[in-house]
């Protein structure tokens, strides 16, 4: 493909990306429009928001959540809903300071209400201190606590929905990880409906965009920032699955989308087959759990 | 042509012309994990890079 042939399918300007399904080349302006239109279409198709919704937007300050807030800031008002940004400050030295600043800059620029909750405030200590002696479990511990912190932030701002920046890559990786772990309950778990009194419905508007498309979107809109990476390296399985899926997606485009279709198929048939497992409430904090004491209280050592 | 790798090191390739995808694969880079900026503009990887072109390869770090 020579540069002369690399033209936008819609306006003949130089193309920045080649997309499939349907096959098309898009210039910067049309790529931005196309990505936004796909997110809006998914929000409408899956009825993610209703008029009057106050949508908490999980904003870490990283790339995915930055794109999420940019898009929701634009689309929610057209759907009769309003965004409120919520940020969890885990307390990770050398990492969180800069992303927190990026988050504050963005909400300031867009004029979006912004609430920040900290691990220190909610759990008594920041993540770095909570992890002393078990640093290798960083992401697992953080994941559990961050979910609780987000739920708390949602309550504090009085939101009716929670939007997170999970992209197509994240979602496809999770499907494959659940399959490889043999974790059918987790594969089936659908958080989009919520649990009255405990969790508001969770929506993932960016699940139709790949990580590459999100970074392209941010680059083209001049919102891409080279931010530090979290020092807690992620789980070993996720990084293996990420590499494997990236290879498959390159050789067999559409692999990630098909994994999500498979997951949705499993959820659909499982729902019809058997009723959901009953949940009880944690005897220490009162939040939902499948056992007697929830994961958060166990991680904080309150269960003994 | 000059290639600026994700770690900001610079490689000079002697090839006169090649599709960017081929160059990436030769460098051991999966095209789905990077964005390529050719002479300052984002381009799809099936575009051909020629002598004198500058390719900047951007690997997006994870965590969102
Ligand atoms: Zn165009
Ligand atoms: Zn508890």
mmCIF file of C-alpha atoms and ligand atoms in Angstrom:
data_model
loop_
_atom_site.group_PDB
_atom_site.id
_atom_site.type_symbol
_atom_site.label_atom_id
_atom_site.label_comp_id
_atom_site.label_asym_id
_atom_site.label_seq_id
_atom_site.Cartn_x
_atom_site.Cartn_y
_atom_site.Cartn_z
ATOM 1 C CA UNK A 1 0.000 0.000 0.000
ATOM 2 C CA UNK A 2 1.622 3.262 -1.087
ATOM 3 C CA UNK A 3 0.873 6.506 0.685
ATOM 4 C CA UNK A 4 -1.082 7.672 -2.370
ATOM 5 C CA UNK A 5 -3.484 4.732 -2.018
ATOM 6 C CA UNK A 6 -3.828 4.995 1.747
ATOM 7 C CA UNK A 7 -6.921 7.205 1.706
ATOM 8 C CA UNK A 8 -9.977 7.497 3.945
ATOM 9 C CA UNK A 9 -12.890 5.488 2.543
ATOM 10 C CA UNK A 10 -15.199 8.411 3.304
ATOM 11 C CA UNK A 11 -13.323 11.578 2.315
ATOM 12 C CA UNK A 12 -10.025 10.637 0.594
ATOM 13 C CA UNK A 13 -7.857 12.319 3.250
ATOM 14 C CA UNK A 14 -4.777 10.264 4.332
ATOM 15 C CA UNK A 15 -5.939 7.308 6.472
ATOM 16 C CA UNK A 16 -4.666 6.701 10.018
ATOM 17 C CA UNK A 17 -6.185 3.269 10.525
ATOM 18 C CA UNK A 18 -7.512 0.278 8.673
ATOM 19 C CA UNK A 19 -10.515 -1.378 10.305
ATOM 20 C CA UNK A 20 -12.421 -4.536 9.514
ATOM 21 C CA UNK A 21 -16.076 -5.516 9.801
ATOM 22 C CA UNK A 22 -16.791 -3.743 7.492
ATOM 23 C CA UNK A 23 -13.414 -3.214 5.845
ATOM 24 C CA UNK A 24 -12.602 0.509 5.830
ATOM 25 C CA UNK A 25 -9.781 3.039 6.035
ATOM 26 C CA UNK A 26 -10.355 6.180 8.041
ATOM 27 C CA UNK A 27 -8.699 9.579 8.344
ATOM 28 C CA UNK A 28 -8.180 11.136 11.776
ATOM 29 C CA UNK A 29 -11.525 12.984 11.819
ATOM 30 C CA UNK A 30 -13.511 9.999 10.594
ATOM 31 C CA UNK A 31 -11.722 7.598 12.960
ATOM 32 C CA UNK A 32 -12.695 9.785 15.922
ATOM 33 C CA UNK A 33 -16.277 9.893 14.665
ATOM 34 C CA UNK A 34 -16.380 6.138 13.978
ATOM 35 C CA UNK A 35 -15.028 5.153 17.416
ATOM 36 C CA UNK A 36 -17.513 7.461 19.153
ATOM 37 C CA UNK A 37 -20.402 6.172 17.043
ATOM 38 C CA UNK A 38 -19.578 2.561 17.921
ATOM 39 C CA UNK A 39 -19.498 3.356 21.643
ATOM 40 C CA UNK A 40 -22.795 5.248 21.450
ATOM 41 C CA UNK A 41 -24.406 2.444 19.433
ATOM 42 C CA UNK A 42 -23.324 -0.135 22.050
ATOM 43 C CA UNK A 43 -24.699 2.054 24.849
ATOM 44 C CA UNK A 44 -28.046 2.300 23.089
ATOM 45 C CA UNK A 45 -28.166 -1.318 21.960
ATOM 46 C CA UNK A 46 -27.439 -2.673 25.447
ATOM 47 C CA UNK A 47 -29.605 0.008 27.129
ATOM 48 C CA UNK A 48 -26.650 0.977 29.330
ATOM 49 C CA UNK A 49 -28.179 4.204 30.582
ATOM 50 C CA UNK A 50 -31.678 5.588 31.117
ATOM 51 C CA UNK A 51 -32.820 9.213 31.225
ATOM 52 C CA UNK A 52 -32.157 10.636 34.693
ATOM 53 C CA UNK A 53 -29.189 8.341 35.385
ATOM 54 C CA UNK A 54 -26.281 9.811 37.289
ATOM 55 C CA UNK A 55 -23.364 7.786 35.975
ATOM 56 C CA UNK A 56 -20.220 7.410 38.073
ATOM 57 C CA UNK A 57 -17.274 7.189 35.686
ATOM 58 C CA UNK A 58 -14.343 5.268 37.142
ATOM 59 C CA UNK A 59 -11.413 7.551 36.336
ATOM 60 C CA UNK A 60 -7.945 6.262 37.158
ATOM 61 C CA UNK A 61 -6.354 8.917 34.975
ATOM 62 C CA UNK A 62 -4.872 6.235 32.699
ATOM 63 C CA UNK A 63 -5.606 5.877 29.005
ATOM 64 C CA UNK A 64 -8.808 3.812 29.054
ATOM 65 C CA UNK A 65 -10.604 5.837 31.679
ATOM 66 C CA UNK A 66 -9.507 9.092 30.022
ATOM 67 C CA UNK A 67 -11.098 7.969 26.750
ATOM 68 C CA UNK A 68 -14.168 6.797 28.682
ATOM 69 C CA UNK A 69 -14.728 10.163 30.332
ATOM 70 C CA UNK A 70 -14.142 12.070 27.074
ATOM 71 C CA UNK A 71 -16.779 9.946 25.337
ATOM 72 C CA UNK A 72 -19.327 9.850 28.172
ATOM 73 C CA UNK A 73 -18.994 13.576 28.750
ATOM 74 C CA UNK A 74 -20.118 13.960 25.167
ATOM 75 C CA UNK A 75 -22.788 11.231 24.970
ATOM 76 C CA UNK A 76 -24.487 11.051 28.371
ATOM 77 C CA UNK A 77 -26.272 14.409 28.034
ATOM 78 C CA UNK A 78 -27.717 13.272 24.685
ATOM 79 C CA UNK A 79 -29.178 10.257 26.538
ATOM 80 C CA UNK A 80 -30.585 12.390 29.350
ATOM 81 C CA UNK A 81 -27.923 11.311 31.855
ATOM 82 C CA UNK A 82 -25.026 13.070 33.614
ATOM 83 C CA UNK A 83 -21.467 11.943 34.431
ATOM 84 C CA UNK A 84 -19.671 12.253 37.765
ATOM 85 C CA UNK A 85 -16.038 11.138 37.839
ATOM 86 C CA UNK A 86 -14.868 8.918 40.712
ATOM 87 C CA UNK A 87 -11.218 8.146 41.371
ATOM 88 C CA UNK A 88 -9.743 5.624 43.789
ATOM 89 C CA UNK A 89 -6.383 6.643 45.218
ATOM 90 C CA UNK A 90 -4.880 3.336 46.337
ATOM 91 C CA UNK A 91 -1.745 5.025 47.592
ATOM 92 C CA UNK A 92 0.901 3.625 45.237
ATOM 93 C CA UNK A 93 4.056 5.699 45.494
ATOM 94 C CA UNK A 94 5.701 6.763 42.247
ATOM 95 C CA UNK A 95 2.637 5.912 40.188
ATOM 96 C CA UNK A 96 -0.560 7.327 41.556
ATOM 97 C CA UNK A 97 0.641 10.932 41.978
ATOM 98 C CA UNK A 98 0.963 11.499 38.244
ATOM 99 C CA UNK A 99 -2.190 9.644 37.166
ATOM 100 C CA UNK A 100 -4.170 11.459 39.870
ATOM 101 C CA UNK A 101 -2.940 14.748 38.459
ATOM 102 C CA UNK A 102 -3.992 13.658 34.946
ATOM 103 C CA UNK A 103 -7.452 12.766 36.310
ATOM 104 C CA UNK A 104 -7.825 16.133 38.034
ATOM 105 C CA UNK A 105 -6.653 18.016 34.938
ATOM 106 C CA UNK A 106 -9.231 16.244 32.796
ATOM 107 C CA UNK A 107 -12.254 16.774 35.047
ATOM 108 C CA UNK A 108 -11.188 20.391 35.529
ATOM 109 C CA UNK A 109 -10.955 20.944 31.785
ATOM 110 C CA UNK A 110 -14.296 19.239 31.057
ATOM 111 C CA UNK A 111 -16.049 20.775 34.058
ATOM 112 C CA UNK A 112 -17.133 17.362 35.375
ATOM 113 C CA UNK A 113 -17.846 16.836 39.076
ATOM 114 C CA UNK A 114 -15.104 14.661 40.609
ATOM 115 C CA UNK A 115 -14.915 12.642 43.834
ATOM 116 C CA UNK A 116 -11.745 10.950 45.083
ATOM 117 C CA UNK A 117 -11.726 8.172 47.697
ATOM 118 C CA UNK A 118 -8.538 6.815 49.223
ATOM 119 C CA UNK A 119 -7.583 3.384 50.568
ATOM 120 C CA UNK A 120 -6.113 5.151 53.607
ATOM 121 C CA UNK A 121 -9.515 6.657 54.360
ATOM 122 C CA UNK A 122 -11.564 3.501 53.643
ATOM 123 C CA UNK A 123 -9.288 0.728 54.861
ATOM 124 C CA UNK A 124 -7.023 2.541 57.316
ATOM 125 C CA UNK A 125 -3.851 2.157 55.263
ATOM 126 C CA UNK A 126 -2.637 2.738 51.721
ATOM 127 C CA UNK A 127 -1.961 -0.166 49.358
ATOM 128 C CA UNK A 128 1.822 -0.028 49.707
ATOM 129 C CA UNK A 129 1.486 -0.559 53.487
ATOM 130 C CA UNK A 130 -1.264 -3.186 53.154
ATOM 131 C CA UNK A 131 0.984 -5.197 50.847
ATOM 132 C CA UNK A 132 4.130 -5.316 52.952
ATOM 133 C CA UNK A 133 5.255 -8.948 52.926
ATOM 134 C CA UNK A 134 2.853 -9.980 50.159
ATOM 135 C CA UNK A 135 3.868 -7.688 47.293
ATOM 136 C CA UNK A 136 3.536 -10.461 44.712
ATOM 137 C CA UNK A 137 -0.224 -10.617 45.374
ATOM 138 C CA UNK A 138 -0.483 -6.882 44.735
ATOM 139 C CA UNK A 139 -2.967 -6.929 41.883
ATOM 140 C CA UNK A 140 -5.237 -9.533 43.440
ATOM 141 C CA UNK A 141 -5.451 -7.677 46.758
ATOM 142 C CA UNK A 142 -5.782 -4.320 45.007
ATOM 143 C CA UNK A 143 -8.504 -5.637 42.692
ATOM 144 C CA UNK A 144 -10.697 -6.745 45.591
ATOM 145 C CA UNK A 145 -10.183 -3.544 47.571
ATOM 146 C CA UNK A 146 -10.563 -1.273 44.564
ATOM 147 C CA UNK A 147 -13.899 -2.832 43.689
ATOM 148 C CA UNK A 148 -15.117 -2.087 47.217
ATOM 149 C CA UNK A 149 -13.677 1.432 47.105
ATOM 150 C CA UNK A 150 -15.444 2.151 43.808
ATOM 151 C CA UNK A 151 -18.727 0.860 45.262
ATOM 152 C CA UNK A 152 -18.232 3.189 48.230
ATOM 153 C CA UNK A 153 -17.466 6.141 45.929
ATOM 154 C CA UNK A 154 -20.621 5.360 43.955
ATOM 155 C CA UNK A 155 -22.684 5.522 47.156
ATOM 156 C CA UNK A 156 -21.065 8.775 48.250
ATOM 157 C CA UNK A 157 -21.836 10.577 44.997
ATOM 158 C CA UNK A 158 -25.315 9.071 44.781
ATOM 159 C CA UNK A 159 -24.781 7.534 41.341
ATOM 160 C CA UNK A 160 -27.265 5.141 39.745
ATOM 161 C CA UNK A 161 -24.749 3.413 37.423
ATOM 162 C CA UNK A 162 -21.014 2.787 37.392
ATOM 163 C CA UNK A 163 -19.095 2.989 34.099
ATOM 164 C CA UNK A 164 -15.624 1.466 33.859
ATOM 165 C CA UNK A 165 -13.008 1.723 31.114
ATOM 166 C CA UNK A 166 -12.627 -1.990 30.326
ATOM 167 C CA UNK A 167 -11.737 -2.361 26.662
ATOM 168 C CA UNK A 168 -12.123 -5.239 24.220
ATOM 169 C CA UNK A 169 -8.664 -6.626 25.053
ATOM 170 C CA UNK A 170 -9.362 -6.606 28.825
ATOM 171 C CA UNK A 171 -12.690 -8.324 28.358
ATOM 172 C CA UNK A 172 -11.400 -10.966 25.954
ATOM 173 C CA UNK A 173 -8.466 -11.685 28.275
ATOM 174 C CA UNK A 174 -10.846 -12.153 31.194
ATOM 175 C CA UNK A 175 -12.995 -14.609 29.233
ATOM 176 C CA UNK A 176 -9.984 -16.714 28.303
ATOM 177 C CA UNK A 177 -8.555 -16.538 31.832
ATOM 178 C CA UNK A 178 -11.827 -17.771 33.289
ATOM 179 C CA UNK A 179 -11.882 -20.612 30.787
ATOM 180 C CA UNK A 180 -8.254 -21.545 31.564
ATOM 181 C CA UNK A 181 -8.979 -21.480 35.301
ATOM 182 C CA UNK A 182 -12.106 -23.544 34.775
ATOM 183 C CA UNK A 183 -14.061 -20.833 36.558
ATOM 184 C CA UNK A 184 -17.556 -21.132 35.089
ATOM 185 C CA UNK A 185 -19.294 -19.075 37.824
ATOM 186 C CA UNK A 186 -16.944 -16.158 37.123
ATOM 187 C CA UNK A 187 -17.400 -16.536 33.372
ATOM 188 C CA UNK A 188 -21.164 -16.354 33.862
ATOM 189 C CA UNK A 189 -21.151 -13.525 36.388
ATOM 190 C CA UNK A 190 -22.846 -10.538 34.827
ATOM 191 C CA UNK A 191 -22.382 -7.288 36.744
ATOM 192 C CA UNK A 192 -24.464 -5.223 34.355
ATOM 193 C CA UNK A 193 -27.671 -5.743 36.316
ATOM 194 C CA UNK A 194 -26.385 -4.784 39.797
ATOM 195 C CA UNK A 195 -27.729 -5.833 43.209
ATOM 196 C CA UNK A 196 -30.280 -3.470 44.760
ATOM 197 C CA UNK A 197 -28.904 -2.025 48.009
ATOM 198 C CA UNK A 198 -25.369 -3.252 47.306
ATOM 199 C CA UNK A 199 -24.119 -2.632 43.768
ATOM 200 C CA UNK A 200 -25.445 -0.313 41.105
ATOM 201 C CA UNK A 201 -25.433 -1.726 37.557
ATOM 202 C CA UNK A 202 -21.978 -1.640 36.013
ATOM 203 C CA UNK A 203 -21.543 -0.642 32.371
ATOM 204 C CA UNK A 204 -18.528 -1.029 30.067
ATOM 205 C CA UNK A 205 -19.071 1.282 27.078
ATOM 206 C CA UNK A 206 -15.500 0.832 25.766
ATOM 207 C CA UNK A 207 -15.745 -2.949 25.396
ATOM 208 C CA UNK A 208 -16.373 -2.410 21.671
ATOM 209 C CA UNK A 209 -12.975 -0.728 21.180
ATOM 210 C CA UNK A 210 -9.615 -2.492 21.201
ATOM 211 C CA UNK A 211 -6.786 -1.135 23.282
ATOM 212 C CA UNK A 212 -5.081 -0.089 20.061
ATOM 213 C CA UNK A 213 -8.159 1.836 18.923
ATOM 214 C CA UNK A 214 -8.383 3.601 22.279
ATOM 215 C CA UNK A 215 -4.744 4.691 22.161
ATOM 216 C CA UNK A 216 -5.193 5.823 18.548
ATOM 217 C CA UNK A 217 -8.265 7.821 19.588
ATOM 218 C CA UNK A 218 -6.338 9.539 22.396
ATOM 219 C CA UNK A 219 -3.322 10.245 20.182
ATOM 220 C CA UNK A 220 -5.517 11.819 17.509
ATOM 221 C CA UNK A 221 -7.350 13.949 20.064
ATOM 222 C CA UNK A 222 -4.017 14.907 21.688
ATOM 223 C CA UNK A 223 -4.975 13.381 25.049
ATOM 224 C CA UNK A 224 -2.353 10.627 25.035
ATOM 225 C CA UNK A 225 0.096 10.905 27.916
ATOM 226 C CA UNK A 226 3.010 8.634 28.615
ATOM 227 C CA UNK A 227 2.238 7.782 32.231
ATOM 228 C CA UNK A 228 4.198 5.590 34.623
ATOM 229 C CA UNK A 229 3.134 1.968 34.910
ATOM 230 C CA UNK A 230 1.846 0.494 38.120
ATOM 231 C CA UNK A 231 4.759 -1.152 39.991
ATOM 232 C CA UNK A 232 2.599 -4.148 40.906
ATOM 233 C CA UNK A 233 3.125 -6.233 37.816
ATOM 234 C CA UNK A 234 -0.297 -7.789 37.238
ATOM 235 C CA UNK A 235 -1.079 -11.479 37.447
ATOM 236 C CA UNK A 236 1.165 -13.933 35.641
ATOM 237 C CA UNK A 237 -1.809 -15.560 33.914
ATOM 238 C CA UNK A 238 -3.100 -12.280 32.507
ATOM 239 C CA UNK A 239 0.220 -11.357 30.962
ATOM 240 C CA UNK A 240 0.536 -14.803 29.382
ATOM 241 C CA UNK A 241 -3.016 -14.604 28.042
ATOM 242 C CA UNK A 242 -2.429 -11.070 26.751
ATOM 243 C CA UNK A 243 0.566 -12.171 24.685
ATOM 244 C CA UNK A 244 -1.249 -15.239 23.398
ATOM 245 C CA UNK A 245 -4.379 -13.282 22.414
ATOM 246 C CA UNK A 246 -2.371 -10.531 20.724
ATOM 247 C CA UNK A 247 -0.740 -13.169 18.518
ATOM 248 C CA UNK A 248 -4.072 -14.802 17.716
ATOM 249 C CA UNK A 249 -5.749 -11.478 16.990
ATOM 250 C CA UNK A 250 -2.984 -10.577 14.546
ATOM 251 C CA UNK A 251 -3.171 -13.882 12.659
ATOM 252 C CA UNK A 252 -6.953 -14.314 13.014
ATOM 253 C CA UNK A 253 -8.570 -10.874 13.232
ATOM 254 C CA UNK A 254 -11.856 -10.959 15.150
ATOM 255 C CA UNK A 255 -10.665 -13.483 17.761
ATOM 256 C CA UNK A 256 -11.312 -11.110 20.676
ATOM 257 C CA UNK A 257 -14.806 -10.194 19.487
ATOM 258 C CA UNK A 258 -15.651 -13.887 19.055
ATOM 259 C CA UNK A 259 -14.524 -14.601 22.631
ATOM 260 C CA UNK A 260 -17.005 -12.008 23.924
ATOM 261 C CA UNK A 261 -19.764 -13.461 21.757
ATOM 262 C CA UNK A 262 -18.964 -16.863 23.251
ATOM 263 C CA UNK A 263 -19.177 -15.414 26.778
ATOM 264 C CA UNK A 264 -22.524 -13.790 26.032
ATOM 265 C CA UNK A 265 -23.775 -17.068 24.621
ATOM 266 C CA UNK A 266 -22.738 -18.903 27.793
ATOM 267 C CA UNK A 267 -24.446 -16.277 29.936
ATOM 268 C CA UNK A 268 -27.633 -16.497 27.919
ATOM 269 C CA UNK A 269 -27.919 -20.270 28.098
ATOM 270 C CA UNK A 270 -26.815 -20.473 31.745
ATOM 271 C CA UNK A 271 -29.435 -17.942 32.770
ATOM 272 C CA UNK A 272 -32.169 -20.067 31.288
ATOM 273 C CA UNK A 273 -30.837 -23.307 32.769
ATOM 274 C CA UNK A 274 -30.473 -22.614 36.485
ATOM 275 C CA UNK A 275 -31.179 -19.902 39.064
ATOM 276 C CA UNK A 276 -28.339 -17.714 40.325
ATOM 277 C CA UNK A 277 -26.495 -18.809 43.453
ATOM 278 C CA UNK A 278 -27.815 -17.222 46.648
ATOM 279 C CA UNK A 279 -25.626 -14.566 48.272
ATOM 280 C CA UNK A 280 -25.538 -13.716 51.960
ATOM 281 C CA UNK A 281 -24.147 -10.683 53.757
ATOM 282 C CA UNK A 282 -20.738 -10.454 55.434
ATOM 283 C CA UNK A 283 -21.043 -10.693 59.240
ATOM 284 C CA UNK A 284 -18.370 -8.014 59.633
ATOM 285 C CA UNK A 285 -19.139 -5.293 57.085
ATOM 286 C CA UNK A 286 -22.591 -6.255 55.801
ATOM 287 C CA UNK A 287 -21.653 -6.320 52.116
ATOM 288 C CA UNK A 288 -22.640 -9.187 49.801
ATOM 289 C CA UNK A 289 -20.552 -12.346 49.932
ATOM 290 C CA UNK A 290 -20.835 -15.996 49.012
ATOM 291 C CA UNK A 291 -19.416 -17.043 52.400
ATOM 292 C CA UNK A 292 -19.677 -15.820 55.963
ATOM 293 C CA UNK A 293 -16.937 -13.185 55.762
ATOM 294 C CA UNK A 294 -16.318 -11.239 52.551
ATOM 295 C CA UNK A 295 -13.025 -11.131 50.633
ATOM 296 C CA UNK A 296 -12.338 -7.534 51.654
ATOM 297 C CA UNK A 297 -12.629 -8.288 55.375
ATOM 298 C CA UNK A 298 -10.506 -11.412 54.956
ATOM 299 C CA UNK A 299 -7.779 -9.456 53.125
ATOM 300 C CA UNK A 300 -7.809 -6.827 55.851
ATOM 301 C CA UNK A 301 -7.385 -9.576 58.462
ATOM 302 C CA UNK A 302 -10.729 -8.891 60.142
ATOM 303 C CA UNK A 303 -12.039 -12.427 59.726
ATOM 304 C CA UNK A 304 -9.952 -14.184 62.355
ATOM 305 C CA UNK B 1 14.963 4.514 6.970
ATOM 306 C CA UNK B 2 15.075 5.172 10.682
ATOM 307 C CA UNK B 3 13.028 3.303 13.253
ATOM 308 C CA UNK B 4 12.513 4.715 16.739
ATOM 309 C CA UNK B 5 11.696 1.731 18.933
ATOM 310 C CA UNK B 6 9.351 1.802 21.942
ATOM 311 C CA UNK B 7 12.342 2.066 24.306
ATOM 312 C CA UNK B 8 13.376 5.202 22.317
ATOM 313 C CA UNK B 9 16.483 3.561 20.869
ATOM 314 C CA UNK B 10 17.010 4.232 17.159
ATOM 315 C CA UNK B 11 17.687 1.604 14.476
ATOM 316 C CA UNK B 12 18.733 2.448 10.936
ATOM 317 C CA UNK B 13 17.462 -0.074 8.398
ATOM 318 C CA UNK B 14 19.216 -0.508 5.082
ATOM 319 C CA UNK B 15 16.045 -1.596 3.250
ATOM 320 C CA UNK B 16 14.834 0.793 0.595
ATOM 321 C CA UNK B 17 11.153 -0.075 0.767
ATOM 322 C CA UNK B 18 8.923 -2.469 2.753
ATOM 323 C CA UNK B 19 5.425 -2.698 4.192
ATOM 324 C CA UNK B 20 5.504 -1.504 7.813
ATOM 325 C CA UNK B 21 3.919 -4.737 9.018
ATOM 326 C CA UNK B 22 6.850 -6.699 7.600
ATOM 327 C CA UNK B 23 9.337 -4.405 9.328
ATOM 328 C CA UNK B 24 7.534 -4.837 12.666
ATOM 329 C CA UNK B 25 7.458 -8.623 12.405
ATOM 330 C CA UNK B 26 11.165 -8.668 11.561
ATOM 331 C CA UNK B 27 11.799 -6.633 14.696
ATOM 332 C CA UNK B 28 9.762 -9.172 16.681
ATOM 333 C CA UNK B 29 6.896 -6.732 17.299
ATOM 334 C CA UNK B 30 3.247 -7.794 17.034
ATOM 335 C CA UNK B 31 1.467 -5.056 15.025
ATOM 336 C CA UNK B 32 -1.668 -5.291 17.207
ATOM 337 C CA UNK B 33 0.345 -4.128 20.237
ATOM 338 C CA UNK B 34 1.772 -0.913 18.761
ATOM 339 C CA UNK B 35 0.868 2.209 16.833
ATOM 340 C CA UNK B 36 3.163 3.398 14.076
ATOM 341 C CA UNK B 37 3.817 7.055 13.413
ATOM 342 C CA UNK B 38 5.400 7.611 9.990
ATOM 343 C CA UNK B 39 6.998 11.001 9.458
ATOM 344 C CA UNK B 40 4.820 12.395 12.249
ATOM 345 C CA UNK B 41 1.506 10.866 11.115
ATOM 346 C CA UNK B 42 -0.302 7.781 12.456
ATOM 347 C CA UNK B 43 -0.568 5.196 9.643
ATOM 348 C CA UNK B 44 -2.026 1.694 9.134
ATOM 349 C CA UNK B 45 0.651 -1.011 9.059
ATOM 350 C CA UNK B 46 0.011 -2.054 5.454
ATOM 351 C CA UNK B 47 1.484 1.260 4.300
ATOM 352 C CA UNK B 48 4.937 0.979 2.733
ATOM 353 C CA UNK B 49 7.891 2.730 4.325
ATOM 354 C CA UNK B 50 10.598 3.999 2.000
ATOM 355 C CA UNK B 51 14.172 5.198 2.138
ATOM 356 C CA UNK B 52 14.404 8.402 4.191
ATOM 357 C CA UNK B 53 11.200 7.727 6.165
ATOM 358 C CA UNK B 54 11.148 7.935 9.935
ATOM 359 C CA UNK B 55 9.008 5.380 11.804
ATOM 360 C CA UNK B 56 8.219 5.899 15.465
ATOM 361 C CA UNK B 57 6.816 2.810 17.161
ATOM 362 C CA UNK B 58 4.619 3.432 20.138
ATOM 363 C CA UNK B 59 3.936 0.560 22.466
ATOM 364 C CA UNK B 60 1.044 1.360 24.774
ATOM 365 C CA UNK B 61 1.666 0.256 28.310
ATOM 366 C CA UNK B 62 -1.056 -1.619 30.092
ATOM 367 C CA UNK B 63 -3.314 -0.550 32.922
ATOM 368 C CA UNK B 64 -6.103 1.785 32.469
HETATM 369 ZN ZN1 LIG C 1 -12.168 10.891 6.247
HETATM 370 ZN ZN1 LIG C 2 -16.870 -7.813 54.908
#
